[in-house]
GROMACS .gro file of C-alpha atoms in nm:
model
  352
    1UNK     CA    1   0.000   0.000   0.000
    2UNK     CA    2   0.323   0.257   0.064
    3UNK     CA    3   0.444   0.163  -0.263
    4UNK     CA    4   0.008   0.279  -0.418
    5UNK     CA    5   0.007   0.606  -0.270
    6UNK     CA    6   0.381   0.691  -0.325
    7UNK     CA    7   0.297   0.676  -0.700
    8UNK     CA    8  -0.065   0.832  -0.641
    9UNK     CA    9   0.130   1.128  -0.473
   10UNK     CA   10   0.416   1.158  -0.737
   11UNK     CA   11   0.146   1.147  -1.037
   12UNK     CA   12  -0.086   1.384  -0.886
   13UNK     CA   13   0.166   1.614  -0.841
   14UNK     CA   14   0.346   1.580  -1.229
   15UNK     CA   15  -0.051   1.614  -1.326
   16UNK     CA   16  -0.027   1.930  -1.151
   17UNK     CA   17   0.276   2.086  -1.335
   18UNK     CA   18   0.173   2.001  -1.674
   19UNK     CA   19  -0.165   2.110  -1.595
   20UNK     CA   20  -0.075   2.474  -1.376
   21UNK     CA   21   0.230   2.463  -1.548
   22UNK     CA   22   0.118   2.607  -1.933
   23UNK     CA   23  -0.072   2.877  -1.720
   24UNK     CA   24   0.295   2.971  -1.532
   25UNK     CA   25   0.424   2.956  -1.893
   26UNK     CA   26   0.188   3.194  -2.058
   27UNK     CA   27   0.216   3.417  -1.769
   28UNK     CA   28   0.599   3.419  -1.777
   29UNK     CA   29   0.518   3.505  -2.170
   30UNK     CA   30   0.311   3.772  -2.101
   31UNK     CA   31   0.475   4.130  -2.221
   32UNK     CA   32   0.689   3.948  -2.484
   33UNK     CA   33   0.384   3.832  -2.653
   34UNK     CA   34   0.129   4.034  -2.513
   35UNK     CA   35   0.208   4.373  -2.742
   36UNK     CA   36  -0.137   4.483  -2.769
   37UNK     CA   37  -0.468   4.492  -2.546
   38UNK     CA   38  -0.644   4.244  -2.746
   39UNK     CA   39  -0.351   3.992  -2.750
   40UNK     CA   40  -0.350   4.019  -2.331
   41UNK     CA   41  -0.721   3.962  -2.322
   42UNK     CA   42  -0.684   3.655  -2.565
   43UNK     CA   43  -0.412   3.503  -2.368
   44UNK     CA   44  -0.631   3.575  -2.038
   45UNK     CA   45  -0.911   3.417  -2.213
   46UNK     CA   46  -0.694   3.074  -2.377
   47UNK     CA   47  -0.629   3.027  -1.937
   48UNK     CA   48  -0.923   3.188  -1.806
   49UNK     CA   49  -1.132   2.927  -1.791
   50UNK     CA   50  -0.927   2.647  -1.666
   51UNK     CA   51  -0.671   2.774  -1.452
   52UNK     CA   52  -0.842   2.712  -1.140
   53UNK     CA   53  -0.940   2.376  -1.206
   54UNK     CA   54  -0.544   2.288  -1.253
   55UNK     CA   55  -0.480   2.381  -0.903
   56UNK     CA   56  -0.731   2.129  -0.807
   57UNK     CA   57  -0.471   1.852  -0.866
   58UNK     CA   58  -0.200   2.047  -0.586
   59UNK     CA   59  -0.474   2.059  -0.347
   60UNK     CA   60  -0.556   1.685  -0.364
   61UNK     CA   61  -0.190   1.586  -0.381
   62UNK     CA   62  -0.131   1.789  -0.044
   63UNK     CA   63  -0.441   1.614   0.088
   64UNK     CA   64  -0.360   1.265   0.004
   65UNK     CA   65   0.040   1.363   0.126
   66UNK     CA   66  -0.101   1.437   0.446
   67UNK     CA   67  -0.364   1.125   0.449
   68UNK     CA   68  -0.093   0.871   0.368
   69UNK     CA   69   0.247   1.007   0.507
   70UNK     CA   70   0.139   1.258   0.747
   71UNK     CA   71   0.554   1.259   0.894
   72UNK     CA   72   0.661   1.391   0.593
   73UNK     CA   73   0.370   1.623   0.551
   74UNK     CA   74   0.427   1.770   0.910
   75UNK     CA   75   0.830   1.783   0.816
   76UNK     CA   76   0.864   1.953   0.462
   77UNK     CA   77   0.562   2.176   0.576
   78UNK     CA   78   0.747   2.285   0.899
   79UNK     CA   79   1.107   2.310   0.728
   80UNK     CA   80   1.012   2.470   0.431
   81UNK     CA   81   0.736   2.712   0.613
   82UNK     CA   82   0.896   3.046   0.437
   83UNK     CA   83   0.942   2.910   0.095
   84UNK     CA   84   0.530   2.780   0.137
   85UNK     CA   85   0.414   3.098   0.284
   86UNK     CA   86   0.567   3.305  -0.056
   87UNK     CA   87   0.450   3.032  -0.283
   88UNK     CA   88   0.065   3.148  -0.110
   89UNK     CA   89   0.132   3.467  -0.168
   90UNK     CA   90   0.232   3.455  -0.491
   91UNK     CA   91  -0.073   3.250  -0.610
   92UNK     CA   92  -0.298   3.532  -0.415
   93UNK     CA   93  -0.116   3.768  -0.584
   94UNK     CA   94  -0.177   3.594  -0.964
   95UNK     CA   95  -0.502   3.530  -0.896
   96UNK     CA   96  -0.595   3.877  -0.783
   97UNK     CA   97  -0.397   4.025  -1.067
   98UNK     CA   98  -0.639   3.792  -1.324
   99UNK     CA   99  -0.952   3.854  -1.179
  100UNK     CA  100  -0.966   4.209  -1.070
  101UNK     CA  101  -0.750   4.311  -1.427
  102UNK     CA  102  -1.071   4.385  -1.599
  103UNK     CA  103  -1.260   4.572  -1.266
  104UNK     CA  104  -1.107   4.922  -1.311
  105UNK     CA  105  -1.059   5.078  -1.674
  106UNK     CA  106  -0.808   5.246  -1.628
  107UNK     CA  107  -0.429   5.195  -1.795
  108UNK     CA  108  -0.201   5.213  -1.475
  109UNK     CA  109  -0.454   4.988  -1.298
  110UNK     CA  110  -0.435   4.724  -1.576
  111UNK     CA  111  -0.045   4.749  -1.594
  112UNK     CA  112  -0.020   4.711  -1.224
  113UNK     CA  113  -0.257   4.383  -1.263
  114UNK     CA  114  -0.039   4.299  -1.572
  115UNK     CA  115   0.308   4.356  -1.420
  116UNK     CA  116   0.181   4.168  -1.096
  117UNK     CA  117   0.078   3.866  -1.347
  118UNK     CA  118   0.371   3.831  -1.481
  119UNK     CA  119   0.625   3.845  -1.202
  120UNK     CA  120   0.391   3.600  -0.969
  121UNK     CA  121   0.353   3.384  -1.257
  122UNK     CA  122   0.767   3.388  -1.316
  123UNK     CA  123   0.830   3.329  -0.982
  124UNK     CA  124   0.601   2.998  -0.883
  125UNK     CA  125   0.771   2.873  -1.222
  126UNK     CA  126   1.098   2.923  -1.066
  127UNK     CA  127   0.979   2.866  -0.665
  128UNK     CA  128   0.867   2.505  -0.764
  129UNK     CA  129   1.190   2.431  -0.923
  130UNK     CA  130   1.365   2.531  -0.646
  131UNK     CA  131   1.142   2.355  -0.462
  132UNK     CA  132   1.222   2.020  -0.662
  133UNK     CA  133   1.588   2.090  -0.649
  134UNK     CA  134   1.556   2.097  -0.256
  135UNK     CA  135   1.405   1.750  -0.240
  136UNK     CA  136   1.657   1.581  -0.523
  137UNK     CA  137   1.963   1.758  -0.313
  138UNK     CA  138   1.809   1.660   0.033
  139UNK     CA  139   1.739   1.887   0.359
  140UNK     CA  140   1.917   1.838   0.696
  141UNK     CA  141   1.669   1.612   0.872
  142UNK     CA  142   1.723   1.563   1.244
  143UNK     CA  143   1.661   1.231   1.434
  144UNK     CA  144   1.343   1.299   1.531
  145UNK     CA  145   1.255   1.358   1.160
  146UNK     CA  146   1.257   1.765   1.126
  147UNK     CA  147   1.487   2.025   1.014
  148UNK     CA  148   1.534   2.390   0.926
  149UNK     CA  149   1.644   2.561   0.615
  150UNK     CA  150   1.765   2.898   0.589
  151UNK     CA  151   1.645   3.047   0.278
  152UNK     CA  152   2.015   3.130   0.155
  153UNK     CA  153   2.337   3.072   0.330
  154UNK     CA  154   2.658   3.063   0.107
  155UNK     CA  155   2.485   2.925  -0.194
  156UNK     CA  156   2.668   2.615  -0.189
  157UNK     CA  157   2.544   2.297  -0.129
  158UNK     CA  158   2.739   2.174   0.135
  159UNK     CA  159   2.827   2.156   0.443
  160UNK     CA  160   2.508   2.409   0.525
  161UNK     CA  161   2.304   2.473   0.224
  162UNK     CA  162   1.991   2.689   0.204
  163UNK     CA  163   1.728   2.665   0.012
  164UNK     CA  164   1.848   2.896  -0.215
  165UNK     CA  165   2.179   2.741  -0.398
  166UNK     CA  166   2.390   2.702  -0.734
  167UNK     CA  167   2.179   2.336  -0.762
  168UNK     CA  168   1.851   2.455  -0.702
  169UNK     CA  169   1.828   2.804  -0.825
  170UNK     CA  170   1.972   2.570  -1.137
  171UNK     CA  171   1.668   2.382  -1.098
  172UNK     CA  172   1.444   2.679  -1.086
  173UNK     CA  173   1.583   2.825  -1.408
  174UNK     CA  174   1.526   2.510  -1.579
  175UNK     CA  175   1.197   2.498  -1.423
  176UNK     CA  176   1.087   2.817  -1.596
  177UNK     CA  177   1.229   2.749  -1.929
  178UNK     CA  178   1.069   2.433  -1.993
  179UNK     CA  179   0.745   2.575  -1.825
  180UNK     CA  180   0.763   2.873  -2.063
  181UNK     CA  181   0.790   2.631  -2.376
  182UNK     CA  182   0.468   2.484  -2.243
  183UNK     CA  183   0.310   2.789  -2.203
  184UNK     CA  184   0.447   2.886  -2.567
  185UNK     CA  185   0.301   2.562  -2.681
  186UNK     CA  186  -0.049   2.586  -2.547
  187UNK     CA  187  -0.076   2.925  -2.695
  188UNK     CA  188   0.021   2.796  -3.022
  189UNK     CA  189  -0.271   2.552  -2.985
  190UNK     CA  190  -0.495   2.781  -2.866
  191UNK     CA  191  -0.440   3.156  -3.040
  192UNK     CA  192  -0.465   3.243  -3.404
  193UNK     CA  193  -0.299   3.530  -3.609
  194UNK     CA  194  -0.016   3.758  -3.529
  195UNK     CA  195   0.040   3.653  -3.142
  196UNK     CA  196  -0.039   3.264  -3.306
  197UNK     CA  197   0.301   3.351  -3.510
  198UNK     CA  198   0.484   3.512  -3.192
  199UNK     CA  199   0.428   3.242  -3.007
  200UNK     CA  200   0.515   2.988  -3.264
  201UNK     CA  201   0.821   3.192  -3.304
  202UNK     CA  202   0.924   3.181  -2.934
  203UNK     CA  203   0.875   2.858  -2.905
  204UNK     CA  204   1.128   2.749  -3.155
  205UNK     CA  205   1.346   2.986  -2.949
  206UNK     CA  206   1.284   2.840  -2.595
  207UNK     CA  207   1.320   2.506  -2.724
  208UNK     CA  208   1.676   2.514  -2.685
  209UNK     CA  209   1.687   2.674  -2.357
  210UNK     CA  210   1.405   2.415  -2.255
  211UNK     CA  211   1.700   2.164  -2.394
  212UNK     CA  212   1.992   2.319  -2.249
  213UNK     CA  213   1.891   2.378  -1.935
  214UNK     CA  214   1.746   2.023  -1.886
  215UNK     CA  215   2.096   1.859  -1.998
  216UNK     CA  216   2.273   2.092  -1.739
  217UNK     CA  217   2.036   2.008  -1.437
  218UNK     CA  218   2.127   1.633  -1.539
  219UNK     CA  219   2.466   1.660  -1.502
  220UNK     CA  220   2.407   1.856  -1.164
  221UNK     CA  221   2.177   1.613  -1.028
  222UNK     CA  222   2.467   1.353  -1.158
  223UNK     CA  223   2.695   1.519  -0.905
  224UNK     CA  224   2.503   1.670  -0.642
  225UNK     CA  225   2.273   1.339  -0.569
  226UNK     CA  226   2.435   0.951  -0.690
  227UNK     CA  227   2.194   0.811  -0.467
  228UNK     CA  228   1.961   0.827  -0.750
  229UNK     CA  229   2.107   0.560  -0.942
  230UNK     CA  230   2.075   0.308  -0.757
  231UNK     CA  231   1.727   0.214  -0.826
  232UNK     CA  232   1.806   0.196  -1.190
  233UNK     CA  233   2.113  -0.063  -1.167
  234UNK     CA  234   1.883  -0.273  -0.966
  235UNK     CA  235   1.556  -0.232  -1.149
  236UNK     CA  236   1.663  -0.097  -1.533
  237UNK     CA  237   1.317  -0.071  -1.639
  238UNK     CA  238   1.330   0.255  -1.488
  239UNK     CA  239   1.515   0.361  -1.780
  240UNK     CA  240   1.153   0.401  -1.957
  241UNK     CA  241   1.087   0.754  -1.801
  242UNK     CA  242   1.399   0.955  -1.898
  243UNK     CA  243   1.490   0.743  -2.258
  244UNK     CA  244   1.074   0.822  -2.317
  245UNK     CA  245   1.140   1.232  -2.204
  246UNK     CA  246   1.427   1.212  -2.447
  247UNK     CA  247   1.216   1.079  -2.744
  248UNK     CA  248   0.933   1.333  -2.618
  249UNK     CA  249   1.151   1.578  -2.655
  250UNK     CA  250   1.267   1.490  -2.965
  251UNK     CA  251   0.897   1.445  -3.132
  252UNK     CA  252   0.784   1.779  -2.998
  253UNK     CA  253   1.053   1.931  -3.177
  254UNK     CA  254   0.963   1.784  -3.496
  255UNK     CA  255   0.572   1.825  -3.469
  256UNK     CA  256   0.645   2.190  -3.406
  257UNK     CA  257   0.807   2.282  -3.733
  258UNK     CA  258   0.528   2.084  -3.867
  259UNK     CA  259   0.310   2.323  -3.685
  260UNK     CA  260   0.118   2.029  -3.514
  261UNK     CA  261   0.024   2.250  -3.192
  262UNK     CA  262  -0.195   2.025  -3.047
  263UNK     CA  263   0.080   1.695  -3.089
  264UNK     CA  264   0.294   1.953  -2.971
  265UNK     CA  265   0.142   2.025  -2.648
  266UNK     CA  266   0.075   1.699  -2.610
  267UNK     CA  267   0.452   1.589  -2.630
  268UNK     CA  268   0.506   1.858  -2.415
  269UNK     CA  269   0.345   1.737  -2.141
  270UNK     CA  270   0.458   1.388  -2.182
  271UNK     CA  271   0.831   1.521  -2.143
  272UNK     CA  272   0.742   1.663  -1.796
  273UNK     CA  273   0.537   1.372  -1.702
  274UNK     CA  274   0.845   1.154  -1.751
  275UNK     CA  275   1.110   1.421  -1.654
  276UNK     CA  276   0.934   1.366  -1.310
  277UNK     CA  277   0.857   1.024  -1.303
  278UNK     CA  278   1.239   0.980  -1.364
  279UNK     CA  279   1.305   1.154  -1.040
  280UNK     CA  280   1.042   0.975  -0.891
  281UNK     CA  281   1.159   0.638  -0.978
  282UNK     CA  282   1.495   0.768  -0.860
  283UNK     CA  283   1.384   0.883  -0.482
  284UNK     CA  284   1.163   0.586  -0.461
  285UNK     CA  285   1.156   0.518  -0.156
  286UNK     CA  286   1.237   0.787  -0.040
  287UNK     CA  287   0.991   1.085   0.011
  288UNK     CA  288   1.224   1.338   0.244
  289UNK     CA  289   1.618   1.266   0.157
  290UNK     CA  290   1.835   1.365   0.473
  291UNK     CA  291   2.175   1.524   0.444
  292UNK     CA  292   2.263   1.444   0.781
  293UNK     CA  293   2.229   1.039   0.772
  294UNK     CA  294   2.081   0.808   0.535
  295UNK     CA  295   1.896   0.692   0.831
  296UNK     CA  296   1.691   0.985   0.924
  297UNK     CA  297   1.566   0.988   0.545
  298UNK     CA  298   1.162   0.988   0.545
  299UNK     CA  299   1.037   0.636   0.367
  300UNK     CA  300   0.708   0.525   0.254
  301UNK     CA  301   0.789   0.302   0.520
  302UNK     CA  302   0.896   0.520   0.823
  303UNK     CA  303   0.642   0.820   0.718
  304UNK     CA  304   0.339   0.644   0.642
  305UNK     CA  305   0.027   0.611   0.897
  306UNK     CA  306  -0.099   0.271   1.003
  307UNK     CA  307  -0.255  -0.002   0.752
  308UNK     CA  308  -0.582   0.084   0.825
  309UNK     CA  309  -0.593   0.401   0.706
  310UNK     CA  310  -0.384   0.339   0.441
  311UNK     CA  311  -0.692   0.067   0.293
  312UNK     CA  312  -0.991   0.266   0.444
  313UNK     CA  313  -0.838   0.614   0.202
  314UNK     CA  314  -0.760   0.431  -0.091
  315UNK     CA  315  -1.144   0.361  -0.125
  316UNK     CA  316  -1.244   0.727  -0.100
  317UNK     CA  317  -0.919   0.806  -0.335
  318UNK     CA  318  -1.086   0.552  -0.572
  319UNK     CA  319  -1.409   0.771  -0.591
  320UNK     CA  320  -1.205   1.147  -0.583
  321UNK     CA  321  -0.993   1.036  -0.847
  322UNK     CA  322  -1.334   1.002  -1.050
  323UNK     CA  323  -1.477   1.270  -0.984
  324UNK     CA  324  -1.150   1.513  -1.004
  325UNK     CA  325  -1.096   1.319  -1.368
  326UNK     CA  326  -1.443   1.404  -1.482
  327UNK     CA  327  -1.432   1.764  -1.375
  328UNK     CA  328  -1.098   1.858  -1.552
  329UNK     CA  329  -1.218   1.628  -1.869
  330UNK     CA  330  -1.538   1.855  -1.903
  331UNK     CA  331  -1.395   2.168  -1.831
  332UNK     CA  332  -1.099   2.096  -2.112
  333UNK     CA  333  -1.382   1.967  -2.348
  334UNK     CA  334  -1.576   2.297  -2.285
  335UNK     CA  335  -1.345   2.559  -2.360
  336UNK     CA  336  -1.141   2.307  -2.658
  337UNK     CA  337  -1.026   2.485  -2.950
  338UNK     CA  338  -0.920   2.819  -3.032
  339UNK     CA  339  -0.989   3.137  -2.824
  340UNK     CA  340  -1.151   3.385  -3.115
  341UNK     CA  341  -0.934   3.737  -3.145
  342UNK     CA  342  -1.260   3.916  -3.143
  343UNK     CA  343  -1.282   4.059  -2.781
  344UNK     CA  344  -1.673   4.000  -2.769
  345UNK     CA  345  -1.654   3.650  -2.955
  346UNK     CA  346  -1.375   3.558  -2.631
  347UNK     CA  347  -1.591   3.710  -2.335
  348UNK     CA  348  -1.905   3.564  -2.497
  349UNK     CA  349  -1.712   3.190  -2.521
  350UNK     CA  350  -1.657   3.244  -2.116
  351UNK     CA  351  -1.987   3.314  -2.045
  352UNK     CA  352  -2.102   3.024  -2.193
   0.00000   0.00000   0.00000
């Protein structure tokens, strides 16, 4: 049963990114491709409708975290408690900036909103890669199963890293490139016309980055954590996730000059799905690596609550996975397709 909701947790939470992740991307796009007033209300409208259903999936993740290894909830919320408290604030601060854009009519008010937008959007891009870079490096766990991490100290990674370091603000960086060539992706699929083009355009551009950045975070993670490779020496089927990211990778680059946005989102997606189910089958099983001694690591085994409740919430899982599944699949089907340029034709699509 640890082994069931480790994966449940790990795929709700890649779900997550791909999902909340093309809205961090077309936010972190916003005043490059943006130029005009309609363009920003058609890229508000192509995420409008769906971006709060996406952060269904975190929600449920952090329930089901806390349900089945509530040790390693209580720990990573307690050590990382100023790194959480910005990441709230920055999704108040996006959502706000989305919802109240359209309130006042007035230009400084609406570049306020759209500066605001932007910024939070860039920074939960980079905040959750730092945030993944943390848990692939490892935190200083204590006996008792707790630690504290400074949010910068020397920027190393050793003896007395922070959060903040050359590994994970690596992380973060990559983070927002590849979530910015999702964004640019799901904009190709869903604009038309000139900012169709831009978009098109910057994605061939952030492709690379997307590509460069992901190699380099490798060949950190390489150094920075070997206990990774284990698993894959012992079980090499593993090897599916990051040899199927490469070929993702490889097929979204050719479906794009094709201009075959919707493949192309699609491969997307599947990259990050197995860029984190590599990491995942990496960590497995650990949840919470410790810095201090292999032995104070958090396990599926030495974080997880009794049997019981492990069976009795995998039925109600069973029946929220359903519903949370058949939510997101008629939202998606509702507002499929292209956002129109017209500003009446989008507003009037939203009402519906």
């Amino acid at each position: 049963m640890e082994t069931f909701w480790y994966t449940a947790v790990a795929l709700m939470l890649a779900i997550y990114v791909v999902l909340d992740g093309f809205d961090f991307g077309v936010g972190t796009l916003y005043p490059f491709l943006g130029r005009t007033e309609a363009d920003r209300h058609v890229m508000h409208m192509a995420i409008g409708p769906v971006w709060n259903g996406n952060e269904v999936w975190l929600i449920a993740a952090g329930a089901v975290l806390f349900l089945a290894f509530p040790k390693a909830y209580a720990a990573g919320f307690s050590g990382f408690y100023l790194a959480l408290i910005i990441v709230l604030w920055l999704f108040m601060f996006r959502g706000l900036a989305m919802e109240l854009r359209s309130h006042v009519d007035h230009q400084l008010w609406r570049q306020l909103c759209d500066a605001t937008f932007f910024g939070a959007s860039l920074s939960l891009a980079v905040v959750f890669g730092v945030a993944l870079g943390n848990l692939i490096r490892g935190v200083p766990l204590n006996r008792d199963g707790y630690f504290f991490v400074a949010l910068w100290t020397n920027f190393m990674t050793a003896p007395e890293p922070g959060i903040l370091d050359w590994f994970t603000m690596l992380v973060g960086l990559a983070s927002a490139a590849i979530l910015a060539l999702h964004g640019a992706n799901f904009l190709a699929m869903k604009t038309t016309g000139d900012l169709y083009a831009r978009a098109v355009a910057v994605a061939k551009h952030l492709r690379w980055l997307a590509c460069g950045s992901a190699v380099l975070v490798t060949l950190g993670m390489m150094f920075i954590q070997p206990d990774l490779r284990p698993n894959y020496t012992a079980h090499p089927m593993g090897y599916v996730f990051p040899v199927g990211g490469a070929i993702a990778l490889i097929v979204m680059l050719m479906l794009q000059e094709r201009q075959r946005d919707v493949a192309a989102f699609i491969t997307s997606s599947l990259f990050i799905l197995a860029m984190l189910g590599s990491l995942a089958w990496g960590s497995y099983p650990n949840i919470l690596i410790a810095t201090t001694d292999a032995e104070n690591s958090l396990t599926i085994s030495n974080a997880a609550t009794d049997a019981y409740g492990l069976q009795a919430g995998a039925q109600w899982f069973a029946v929220g996975c359903v519903l949370i599944i058949a939510y997101q699949l008629s939202l998606h089907r509702t507002f499929w397709g292209k956002v129109p340029a017209d500003r009446t034709a989008a507003s009037r699509v939203v009402s519906e």
